[in-house]
Short mmCIF file of C-alpha atoms and ligand atoms in Angstrom, two decimals:
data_model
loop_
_atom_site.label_atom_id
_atom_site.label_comp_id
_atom_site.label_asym_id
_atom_site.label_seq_id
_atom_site.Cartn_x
_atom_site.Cartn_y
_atom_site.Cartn_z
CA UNK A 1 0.00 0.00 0.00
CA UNK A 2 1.10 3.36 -0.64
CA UNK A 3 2.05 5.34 2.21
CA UNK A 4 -0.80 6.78 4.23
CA UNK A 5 -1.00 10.29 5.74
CA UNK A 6 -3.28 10.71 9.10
CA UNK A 7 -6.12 13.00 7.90
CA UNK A 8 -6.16 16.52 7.57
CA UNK A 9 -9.17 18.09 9.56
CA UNK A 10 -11.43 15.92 12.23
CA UNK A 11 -14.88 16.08 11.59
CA UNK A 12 -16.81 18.83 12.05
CA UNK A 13 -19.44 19.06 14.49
CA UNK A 14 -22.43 17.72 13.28
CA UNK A 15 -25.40 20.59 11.58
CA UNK A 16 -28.88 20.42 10.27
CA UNK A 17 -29.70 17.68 7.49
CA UNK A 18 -29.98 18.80 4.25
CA UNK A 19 -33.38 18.71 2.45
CA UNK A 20 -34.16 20.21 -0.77
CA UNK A 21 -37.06 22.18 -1.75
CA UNK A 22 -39.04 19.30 -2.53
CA UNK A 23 -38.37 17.96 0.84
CA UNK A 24 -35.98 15.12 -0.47
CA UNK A 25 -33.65 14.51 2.11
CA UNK A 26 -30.20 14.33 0.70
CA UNK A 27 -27.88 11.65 1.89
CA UNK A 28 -25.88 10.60 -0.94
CA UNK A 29 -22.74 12.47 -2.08
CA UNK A 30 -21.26 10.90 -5.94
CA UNK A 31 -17.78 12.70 -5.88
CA UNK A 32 -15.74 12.67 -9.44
CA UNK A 33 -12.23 12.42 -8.24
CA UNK A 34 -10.89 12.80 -11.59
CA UNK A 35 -12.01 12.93 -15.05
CA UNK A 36 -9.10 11.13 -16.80
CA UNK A 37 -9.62 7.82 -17.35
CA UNK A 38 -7.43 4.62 -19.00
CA UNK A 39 -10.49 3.67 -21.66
CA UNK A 40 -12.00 5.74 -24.00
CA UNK A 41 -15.50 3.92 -24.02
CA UNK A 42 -17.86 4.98 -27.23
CA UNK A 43 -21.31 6.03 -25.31
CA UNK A 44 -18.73 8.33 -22.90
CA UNK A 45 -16.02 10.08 -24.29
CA UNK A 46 -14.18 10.73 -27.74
CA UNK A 47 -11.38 9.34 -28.15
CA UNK A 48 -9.05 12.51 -28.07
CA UNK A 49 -10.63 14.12 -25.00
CA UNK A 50 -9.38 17.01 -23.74
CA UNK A 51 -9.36 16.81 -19.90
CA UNK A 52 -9.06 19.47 -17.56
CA UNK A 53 -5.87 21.23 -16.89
CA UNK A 54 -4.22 19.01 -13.54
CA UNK A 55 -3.43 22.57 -11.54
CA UNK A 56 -7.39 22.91 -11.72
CA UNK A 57 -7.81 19.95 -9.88
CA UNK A 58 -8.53 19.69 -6.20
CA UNK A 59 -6.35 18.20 -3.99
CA UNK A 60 -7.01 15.06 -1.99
CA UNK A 61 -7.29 16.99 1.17
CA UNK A 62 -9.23 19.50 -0.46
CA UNK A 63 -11.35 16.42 -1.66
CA UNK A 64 -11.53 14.86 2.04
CA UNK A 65 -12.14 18.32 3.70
CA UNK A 66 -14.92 18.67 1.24
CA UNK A 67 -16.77 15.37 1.75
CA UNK A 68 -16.24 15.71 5.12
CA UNK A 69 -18.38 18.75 5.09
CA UNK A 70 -21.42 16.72 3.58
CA UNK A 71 -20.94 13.81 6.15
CA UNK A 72 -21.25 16.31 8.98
CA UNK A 73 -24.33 17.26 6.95
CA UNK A 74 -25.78 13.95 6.58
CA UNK A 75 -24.26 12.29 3.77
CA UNK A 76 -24.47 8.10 4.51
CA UNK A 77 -23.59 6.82 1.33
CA UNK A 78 -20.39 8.03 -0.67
CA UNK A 79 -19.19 7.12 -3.81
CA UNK A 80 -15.71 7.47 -5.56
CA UNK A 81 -15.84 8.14 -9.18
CA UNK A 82 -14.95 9.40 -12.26
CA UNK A 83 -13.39 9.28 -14.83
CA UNK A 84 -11.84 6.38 -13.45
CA UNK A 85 -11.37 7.15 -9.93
CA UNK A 86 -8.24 4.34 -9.18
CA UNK A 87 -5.88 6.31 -11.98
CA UNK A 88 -5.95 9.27 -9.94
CA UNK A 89 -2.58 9.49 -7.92
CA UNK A 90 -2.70 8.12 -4.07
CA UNK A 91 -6.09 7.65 -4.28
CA UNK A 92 -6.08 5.04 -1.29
CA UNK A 93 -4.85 8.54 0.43
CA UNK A 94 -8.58 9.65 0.08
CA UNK A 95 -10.16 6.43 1.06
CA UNK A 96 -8.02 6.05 4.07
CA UNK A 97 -9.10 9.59 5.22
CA UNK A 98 -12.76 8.91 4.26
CA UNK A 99 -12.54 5.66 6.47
CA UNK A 100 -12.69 7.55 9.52
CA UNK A 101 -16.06 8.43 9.04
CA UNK A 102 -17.05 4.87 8.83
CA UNK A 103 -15.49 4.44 12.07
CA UNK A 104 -16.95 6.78 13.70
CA UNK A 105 -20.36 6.06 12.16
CA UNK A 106 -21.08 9.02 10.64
CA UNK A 107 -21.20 7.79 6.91
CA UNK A 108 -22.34 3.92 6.58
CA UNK A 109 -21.13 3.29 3.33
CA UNK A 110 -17.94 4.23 1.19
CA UNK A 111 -18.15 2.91 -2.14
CA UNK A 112 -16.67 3.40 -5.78
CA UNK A 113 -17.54 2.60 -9.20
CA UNK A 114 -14.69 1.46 -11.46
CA UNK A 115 -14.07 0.24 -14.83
CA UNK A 116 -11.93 -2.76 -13.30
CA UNK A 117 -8.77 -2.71 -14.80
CA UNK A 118 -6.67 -1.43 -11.74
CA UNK A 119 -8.36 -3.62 -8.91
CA UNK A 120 -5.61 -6.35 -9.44
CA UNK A 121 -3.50 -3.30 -7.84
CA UNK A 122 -6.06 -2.19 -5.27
CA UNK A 123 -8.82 -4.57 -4.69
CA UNK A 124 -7.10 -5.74 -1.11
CA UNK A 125 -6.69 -2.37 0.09
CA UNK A 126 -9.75 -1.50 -0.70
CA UNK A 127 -11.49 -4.08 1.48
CA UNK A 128 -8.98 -3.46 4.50
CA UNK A 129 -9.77 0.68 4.34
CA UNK A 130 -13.33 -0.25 4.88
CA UNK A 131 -15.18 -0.79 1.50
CA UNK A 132 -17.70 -3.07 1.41
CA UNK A 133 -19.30 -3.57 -2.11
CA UNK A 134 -18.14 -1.79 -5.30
CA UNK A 135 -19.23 -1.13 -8.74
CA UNK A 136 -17.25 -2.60 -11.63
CA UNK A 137 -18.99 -1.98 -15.04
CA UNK A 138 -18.97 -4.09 -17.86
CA UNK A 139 -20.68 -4.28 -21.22
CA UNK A 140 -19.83 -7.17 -22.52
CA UNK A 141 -18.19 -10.62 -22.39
CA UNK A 142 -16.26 -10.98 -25.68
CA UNK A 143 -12.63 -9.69 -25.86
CA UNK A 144 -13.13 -8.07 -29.36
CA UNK A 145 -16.13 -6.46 -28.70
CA UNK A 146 -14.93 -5.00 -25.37
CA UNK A 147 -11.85 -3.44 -27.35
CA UNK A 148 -14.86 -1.81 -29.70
CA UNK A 149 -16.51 -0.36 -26.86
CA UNK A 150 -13.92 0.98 -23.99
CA UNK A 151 -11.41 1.38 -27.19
CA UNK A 152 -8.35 1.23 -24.76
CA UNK A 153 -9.58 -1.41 -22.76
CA UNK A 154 -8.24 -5.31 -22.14
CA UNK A 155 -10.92 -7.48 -21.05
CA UNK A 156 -8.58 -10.14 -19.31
CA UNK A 157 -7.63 -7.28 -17.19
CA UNK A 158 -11.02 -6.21 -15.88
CA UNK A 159 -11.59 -10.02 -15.79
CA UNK A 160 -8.88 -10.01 -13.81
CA UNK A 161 -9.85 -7.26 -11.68
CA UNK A 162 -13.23 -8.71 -10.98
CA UNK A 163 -11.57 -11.87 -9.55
CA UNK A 164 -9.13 -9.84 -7.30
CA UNK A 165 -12.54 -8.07 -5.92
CA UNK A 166 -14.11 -11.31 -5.56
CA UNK A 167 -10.71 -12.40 -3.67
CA UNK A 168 -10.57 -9.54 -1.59
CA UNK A 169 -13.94 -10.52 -0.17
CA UNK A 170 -15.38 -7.32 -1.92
CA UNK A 171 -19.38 -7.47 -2.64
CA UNK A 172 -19.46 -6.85 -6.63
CA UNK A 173 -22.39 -5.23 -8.44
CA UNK A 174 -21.49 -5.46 -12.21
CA UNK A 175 -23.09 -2.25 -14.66
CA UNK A 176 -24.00 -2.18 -18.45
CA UNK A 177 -24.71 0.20 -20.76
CA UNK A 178 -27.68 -1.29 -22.89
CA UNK A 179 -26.44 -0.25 -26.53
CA UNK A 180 -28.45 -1.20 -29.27
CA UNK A 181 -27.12 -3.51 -32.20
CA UNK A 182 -23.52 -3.58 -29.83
CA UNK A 183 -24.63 -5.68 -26.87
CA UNK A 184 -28.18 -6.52 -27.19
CA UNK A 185 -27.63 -9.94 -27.85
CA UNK A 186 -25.57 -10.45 -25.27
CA UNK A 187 -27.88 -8.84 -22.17
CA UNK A 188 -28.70 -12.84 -21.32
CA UNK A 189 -25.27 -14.11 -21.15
CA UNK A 190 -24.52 -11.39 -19.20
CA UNK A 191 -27.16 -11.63 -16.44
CA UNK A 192 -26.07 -15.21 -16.35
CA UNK A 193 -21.90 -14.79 -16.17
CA UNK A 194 -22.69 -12.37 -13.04
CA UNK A 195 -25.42 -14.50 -11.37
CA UNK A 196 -22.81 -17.34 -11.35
CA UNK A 197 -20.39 -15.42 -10.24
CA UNK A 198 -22.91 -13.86 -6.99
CA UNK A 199 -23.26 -10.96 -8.55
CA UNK A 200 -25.95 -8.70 -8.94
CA UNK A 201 -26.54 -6.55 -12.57
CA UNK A 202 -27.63 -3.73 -13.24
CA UNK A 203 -28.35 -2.10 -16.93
CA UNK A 204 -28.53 1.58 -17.84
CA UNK A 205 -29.42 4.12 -20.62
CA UNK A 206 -27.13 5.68 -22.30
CA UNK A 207 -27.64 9.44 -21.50
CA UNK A 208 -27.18 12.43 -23.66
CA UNK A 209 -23.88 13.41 -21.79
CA UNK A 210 -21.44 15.48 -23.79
CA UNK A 211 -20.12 15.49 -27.08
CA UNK A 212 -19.02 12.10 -28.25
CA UNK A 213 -17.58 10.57 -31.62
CA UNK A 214 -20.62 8.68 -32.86
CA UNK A 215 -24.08 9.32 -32.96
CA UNK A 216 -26.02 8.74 -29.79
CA UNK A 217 -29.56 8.55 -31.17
CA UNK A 218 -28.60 4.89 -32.57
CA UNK A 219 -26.64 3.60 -29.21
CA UNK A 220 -29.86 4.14 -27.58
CA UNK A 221 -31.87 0.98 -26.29
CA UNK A 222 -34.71 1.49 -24.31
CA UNK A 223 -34.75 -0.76 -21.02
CA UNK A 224 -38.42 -1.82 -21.34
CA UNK A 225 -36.92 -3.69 -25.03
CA UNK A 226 -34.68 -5.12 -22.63
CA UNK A 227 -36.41 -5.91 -20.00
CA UNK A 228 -39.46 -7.92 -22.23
CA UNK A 229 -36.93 -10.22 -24.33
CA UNK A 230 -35.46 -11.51 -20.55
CA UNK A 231 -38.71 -12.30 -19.81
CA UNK A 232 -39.03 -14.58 -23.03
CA UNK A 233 -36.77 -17.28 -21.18
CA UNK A 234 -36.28 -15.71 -17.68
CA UNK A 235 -39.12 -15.27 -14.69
CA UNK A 236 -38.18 -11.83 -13.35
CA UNK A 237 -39.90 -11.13 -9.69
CA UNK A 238 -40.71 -7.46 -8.84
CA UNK A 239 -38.83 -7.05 -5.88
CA UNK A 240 -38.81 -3.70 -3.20
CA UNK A 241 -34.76 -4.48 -2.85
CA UNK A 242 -33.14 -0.62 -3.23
CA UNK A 243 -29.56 0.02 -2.13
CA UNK A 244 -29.78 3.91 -2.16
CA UNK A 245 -29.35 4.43 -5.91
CA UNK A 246 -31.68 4.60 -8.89
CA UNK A 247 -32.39 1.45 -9.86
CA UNK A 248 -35.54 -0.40 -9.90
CA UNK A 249 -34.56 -4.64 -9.14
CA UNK A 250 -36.21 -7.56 -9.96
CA UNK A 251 -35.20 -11.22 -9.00
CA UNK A 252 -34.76 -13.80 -11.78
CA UNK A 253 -36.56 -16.87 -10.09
CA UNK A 254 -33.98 -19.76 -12.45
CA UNK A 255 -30.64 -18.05 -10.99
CA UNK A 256 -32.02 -16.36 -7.64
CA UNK A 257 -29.96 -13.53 -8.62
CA UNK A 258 -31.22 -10.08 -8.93
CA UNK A 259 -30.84 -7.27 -12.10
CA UNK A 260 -31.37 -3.74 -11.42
CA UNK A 261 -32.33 -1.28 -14.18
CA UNK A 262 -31.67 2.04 -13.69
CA UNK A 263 -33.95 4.40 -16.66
CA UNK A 264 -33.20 7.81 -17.14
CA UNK A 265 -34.75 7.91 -20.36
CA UNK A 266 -37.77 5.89 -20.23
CA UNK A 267 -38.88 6.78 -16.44
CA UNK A 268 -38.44 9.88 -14.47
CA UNK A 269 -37.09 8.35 -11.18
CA UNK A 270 -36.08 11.82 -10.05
CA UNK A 271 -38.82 12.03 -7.19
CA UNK A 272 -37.13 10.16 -4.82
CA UNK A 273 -33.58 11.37 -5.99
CA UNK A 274 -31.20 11.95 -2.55
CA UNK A 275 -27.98 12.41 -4.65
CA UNK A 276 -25.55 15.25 -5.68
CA UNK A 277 -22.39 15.05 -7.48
CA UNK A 278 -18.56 16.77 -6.89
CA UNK A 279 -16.94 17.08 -9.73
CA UNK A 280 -12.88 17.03 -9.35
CA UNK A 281 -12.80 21.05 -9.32
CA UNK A 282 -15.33 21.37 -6.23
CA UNK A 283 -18.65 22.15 -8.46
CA UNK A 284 -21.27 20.45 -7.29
CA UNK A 285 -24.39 19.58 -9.54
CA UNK A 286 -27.79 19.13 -7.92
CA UNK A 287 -28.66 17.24 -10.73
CA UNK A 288 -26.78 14.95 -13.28
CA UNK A 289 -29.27 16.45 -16.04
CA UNK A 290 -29.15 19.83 -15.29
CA UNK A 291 -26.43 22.65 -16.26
CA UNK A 292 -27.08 24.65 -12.88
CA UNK A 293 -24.52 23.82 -10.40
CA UNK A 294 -22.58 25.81 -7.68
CA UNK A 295 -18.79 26.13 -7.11
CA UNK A 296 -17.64 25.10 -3.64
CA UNK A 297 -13.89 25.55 -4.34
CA UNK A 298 -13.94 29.04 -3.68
CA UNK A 299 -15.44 28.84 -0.20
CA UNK A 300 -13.78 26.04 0.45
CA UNK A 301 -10.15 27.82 -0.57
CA UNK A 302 -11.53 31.07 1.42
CA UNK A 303 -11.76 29.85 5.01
CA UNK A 304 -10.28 27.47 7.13
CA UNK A 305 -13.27 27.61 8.80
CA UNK A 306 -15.89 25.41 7.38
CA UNK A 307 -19.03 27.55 7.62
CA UNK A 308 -18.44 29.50 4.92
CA UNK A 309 -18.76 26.71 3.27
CA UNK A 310 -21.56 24.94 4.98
CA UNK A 311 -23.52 28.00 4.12
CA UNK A 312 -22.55 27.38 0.31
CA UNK A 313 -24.08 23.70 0.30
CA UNK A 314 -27.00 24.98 1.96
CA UNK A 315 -27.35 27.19 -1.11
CA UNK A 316 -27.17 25.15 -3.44
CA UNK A 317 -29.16 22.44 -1.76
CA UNK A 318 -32.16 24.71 -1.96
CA UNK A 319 -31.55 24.79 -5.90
CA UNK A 320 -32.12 21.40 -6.29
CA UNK A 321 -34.11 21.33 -9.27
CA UNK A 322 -37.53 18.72 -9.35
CA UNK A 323 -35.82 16.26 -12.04
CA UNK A 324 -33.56 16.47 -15.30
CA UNK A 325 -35.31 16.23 -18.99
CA UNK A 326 -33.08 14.31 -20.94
CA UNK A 327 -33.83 14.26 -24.30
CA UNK A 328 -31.25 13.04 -27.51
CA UNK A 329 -32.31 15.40 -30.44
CA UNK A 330 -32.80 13.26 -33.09
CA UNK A 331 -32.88 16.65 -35.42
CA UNK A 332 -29.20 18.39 -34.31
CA UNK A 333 -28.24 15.10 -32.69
CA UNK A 334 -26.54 17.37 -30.11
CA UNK A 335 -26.59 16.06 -26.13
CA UNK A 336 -28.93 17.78 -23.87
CA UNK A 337 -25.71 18.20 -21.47
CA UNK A 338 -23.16 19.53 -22.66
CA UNK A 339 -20.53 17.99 -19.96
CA UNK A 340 -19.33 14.64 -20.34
CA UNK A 341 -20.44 11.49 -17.50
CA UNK A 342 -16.49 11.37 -16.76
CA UNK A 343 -16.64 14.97 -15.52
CA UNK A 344 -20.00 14.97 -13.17
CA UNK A 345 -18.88 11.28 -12.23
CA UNK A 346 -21.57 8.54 -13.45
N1 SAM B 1 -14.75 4.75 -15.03
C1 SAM B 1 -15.66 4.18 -14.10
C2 SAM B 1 -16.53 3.14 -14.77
O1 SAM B 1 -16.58 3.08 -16.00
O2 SAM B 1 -17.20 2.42 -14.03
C3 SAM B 1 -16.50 5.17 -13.36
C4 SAM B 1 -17.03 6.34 -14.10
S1 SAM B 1 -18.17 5.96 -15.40
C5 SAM B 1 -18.55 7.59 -15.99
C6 SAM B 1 -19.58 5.44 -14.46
C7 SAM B 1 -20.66 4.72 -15.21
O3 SAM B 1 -21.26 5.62 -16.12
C8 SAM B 1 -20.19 3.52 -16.00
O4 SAM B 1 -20.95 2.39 -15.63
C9 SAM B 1 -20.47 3.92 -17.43
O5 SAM B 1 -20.81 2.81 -18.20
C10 SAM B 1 -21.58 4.91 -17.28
N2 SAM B 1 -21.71 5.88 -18.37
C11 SAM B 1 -20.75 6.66 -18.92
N3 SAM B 1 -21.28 7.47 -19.86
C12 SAM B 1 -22.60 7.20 -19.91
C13 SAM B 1 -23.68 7.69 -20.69
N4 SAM B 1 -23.52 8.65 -21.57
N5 SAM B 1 -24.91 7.16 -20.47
C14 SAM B 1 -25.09 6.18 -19.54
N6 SAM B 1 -24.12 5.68 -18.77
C15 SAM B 1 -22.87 6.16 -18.97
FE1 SF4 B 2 -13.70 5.67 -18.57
FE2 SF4 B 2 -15.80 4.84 -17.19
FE3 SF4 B 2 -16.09 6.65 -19.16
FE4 SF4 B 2 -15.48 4.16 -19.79
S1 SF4 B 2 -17.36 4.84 -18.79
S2 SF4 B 2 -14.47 6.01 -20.60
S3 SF4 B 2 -14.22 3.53 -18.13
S4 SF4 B 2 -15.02 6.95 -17.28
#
C-alpha cells in the first residue's frame, strides 16, 4: 500500500440535514475524483478528449475536507468516481481519510464505481480501508467487442480485476450500458456470467452526456426492449430491494440472482432522488441532467473555517431542481448536457 498520511481536519461538528425544496432529504454524495480515465469507451467520451488542466484539480485533502463537510451534513452513502477514480494518484490517500467516518459512524457506506482494470492493484486495500461492495462496469463478455466499446480497454484485465474483488472478499455489483445492435444480444449471457459469479446486474441508458464521436440517437436501447426479451426465457420477480441508488430490481426466479435497471430515459425516477455530485474542481451539480450547479472551491479555498462553506451547500441544496429532462435530439443530434459522464462522475 502506498504510504498513508493521518487525515487533515477531524470532523466537524455535526449541523442540520440537508433537504431540498421538494423535501428530499439528501444523503448521498457521488464525488468525481478525476475525469481522466485509462479507456476511452464509445457512449462516454471521444477518443481525443481534452481533460481538464491538472493545476485545476482539487487536492485530496481538499477532496476529504470537502466530503467531510457533507458527512457532517448527513451524507451516509459516498461514492468514488470518475473518470476512473483508481488512476488518480494516491487515491487510497482519500479512502483512508474517508474511512474515519465509517469508524466513527457518521457515513455507513464508502463505495466506488470502477471500470476494473486497476483492482488487481487495489482490490485488497480497498477491502482493509473499509469498503464493502463496489461497482465494476462491464458491457460485454467478448474480448473483441470489449476493445470496440472501452477502445483502450483489455478485457482479461477487468476479468482479472473482478476476480481480485471477488478475492478480496469485496461485494461486486457489475453495470451495463444497454447499446443497441452492440450488446443486445448479449444482455442474457450477461445476467447469467454475473449471477454465477454472486453478482448482482444492473443495466442503464445511455444518456445524452457530452459530445461524443458517434451518434447517440442509434446507441440508444430502451430498457423496457430489454427488460421484455429476458422475460421470453427468464421469470423476473418485482422485488422492493433498493440500495440507495436509482435502480428499480427484480429477482430472476432460475438463478435467484437479482438485475437492477436504472432508466433515465424511459422513467423519471427523479422524485425520490437523494444524490448530488462533486466534480474534481469542487462544483457540485444538484442534478446529473441539469447545467445549474454551484462552485464550492472558492469557499472552500476562502476559510479554514468550514461555515463558509456549509452556508454554500446549503445554497445550493435549496436549488435542487424537481428532475432532469433528458432528451437526444434526433434533429441536431446534439446532447442535452453539454458535460461529459467522466466529468459529473456517473
Ligand atoms: N470509469 C468508471 C466506470 O466506467 O465504471 C466510473 C465512471 S463511469 C462515468 C460510471 C458509469 O457511467 C459507468 O458504468 C459507465 O458505463 C456509465 N456511463 C458513462 N457514460 C454514460 C452515458 N452517456 N450514459 C449512460 N451511462 C454512462
Ligand atoms: Fe472511462 Fe468509465 Fe467513461 Fe469508460 S465509462 S471512458 S471507463 S469513465
Amino acid at each position: 500500500m502506498q504510504s498513508i498520511r493521518p487525515p487533515a481536519r477531524p470532523l466537524a461538528t455535526p449541523v442540520a440535514p440537508m433537504i431540498d425544496p421538494f423535501g428530499r432529504h439528501v444523503s448521498y454524495l457521488r464525488v468525481s475524483v478525476t475525469d481522466r480515465c485509462d479507456f476511452r469507451c464509445v457512449y462516454c467520451m471521444s477518443e481525443h478528449m481534452t481533460f481538464l488542466p491538472k493545476k485545476d484539480l482539487l487536492s485530496l485533502e481538499e477532496l476529504d475536507r470537502l466530503c467531510s463537510a457533507f458527512v457532517a451534513k448527513g451524507v451516509k452513502k459516498l461514492r468514488i468516481t470518475g473518470g476512473e477514480p483508481l488512476v488518480r494518484k494516491n487515491i487510497l490517500w482519500l479512502f483512508k481519510a474517508l474511512s474515519r467516518h465509517l469508524e466513527t459512524g457518521a457515513l455507513q457506506e464508502l463505495t466506488l464505481t470502477t471500470n476494473g482494470s486497476q483492482l488487481p492493484k487495489y482490490a485488497a486495500d480497498l477491502k482493509a480501508l473499509g469498503v464493502e461492495r463496489i461497482n465494476i462496469s462491464l458491457d460485454t463478455l467478448q474480448p473483441d467487442r470489449f476493445k470496440a466499446i472501452t477502445r483502450w480497454g483489455d478485457f482479461a484485465q477487468v476479468l482479472a480485476g473482478l476476480e481480485a474483488a471477488e478475492k478480496a472478499g469485496l461485494k461486486v455489483k457489475l453495470n451495463a450500458v444497454a447499446l443497441k445492435g452492440v450488446n443486445e444480444d448479449e444482455i442474457e449471457a450477461l445476467v447469467r456470467f454475473a449471477h454465477g459469479r454472486g453478482a448482482d446486474i444492473t443495466f442503464i441508458e445511455t444518456m445524452p452526456l457530452g459530445d461524443i464521436d458517434g451518434d447517440r440517437t442509434s446507441q440508444y436501447l430502451p430498457l423496457s426492449v430489454v427488460r421484455a426479451r429476458l422475460m421470453e426465457t427468464l421469470t423476473l420477480d418485482e422485488i422492493a430491494y433498493r440500495t440507495g441508488g436509482p435502480a428499480r430490481y427484480v429477482q430472476v426466479k432460475e438463478t435467484g440472482g437479482r438485475i437492477g435497471f436504472i432508466t433515465p430515459m424511459t422513467h423519471n425516477f427523479c422524485e425520490s432522488c437523494n444524490r448530488v455530485r462533486l466534480t474534481c474542481t469542487g462544483t457540485l451539480y444538484m442534478c446529473l441532467g441539469q447545467d445549474d450547479a454551484a462552485d464550492l472551491r472558492a469557499p472552500l479555498r476562502a476559510s479554514l473555517d468550514d461555515a463558509p462553506l456549509s452556508a454554500a451547500i446549503d445554497e445550493a441544496i435549496g436549488r435542487k431542481p424537481k428532475g432532469h429532462d433528458f432528451i437526444i435530439d434526433r434533429r441536431t443530434k446534439r446532447p442535452s448536457v453539454q458535460r461529459h459522464m467522466s466529468v459529473t462522475g456517473g
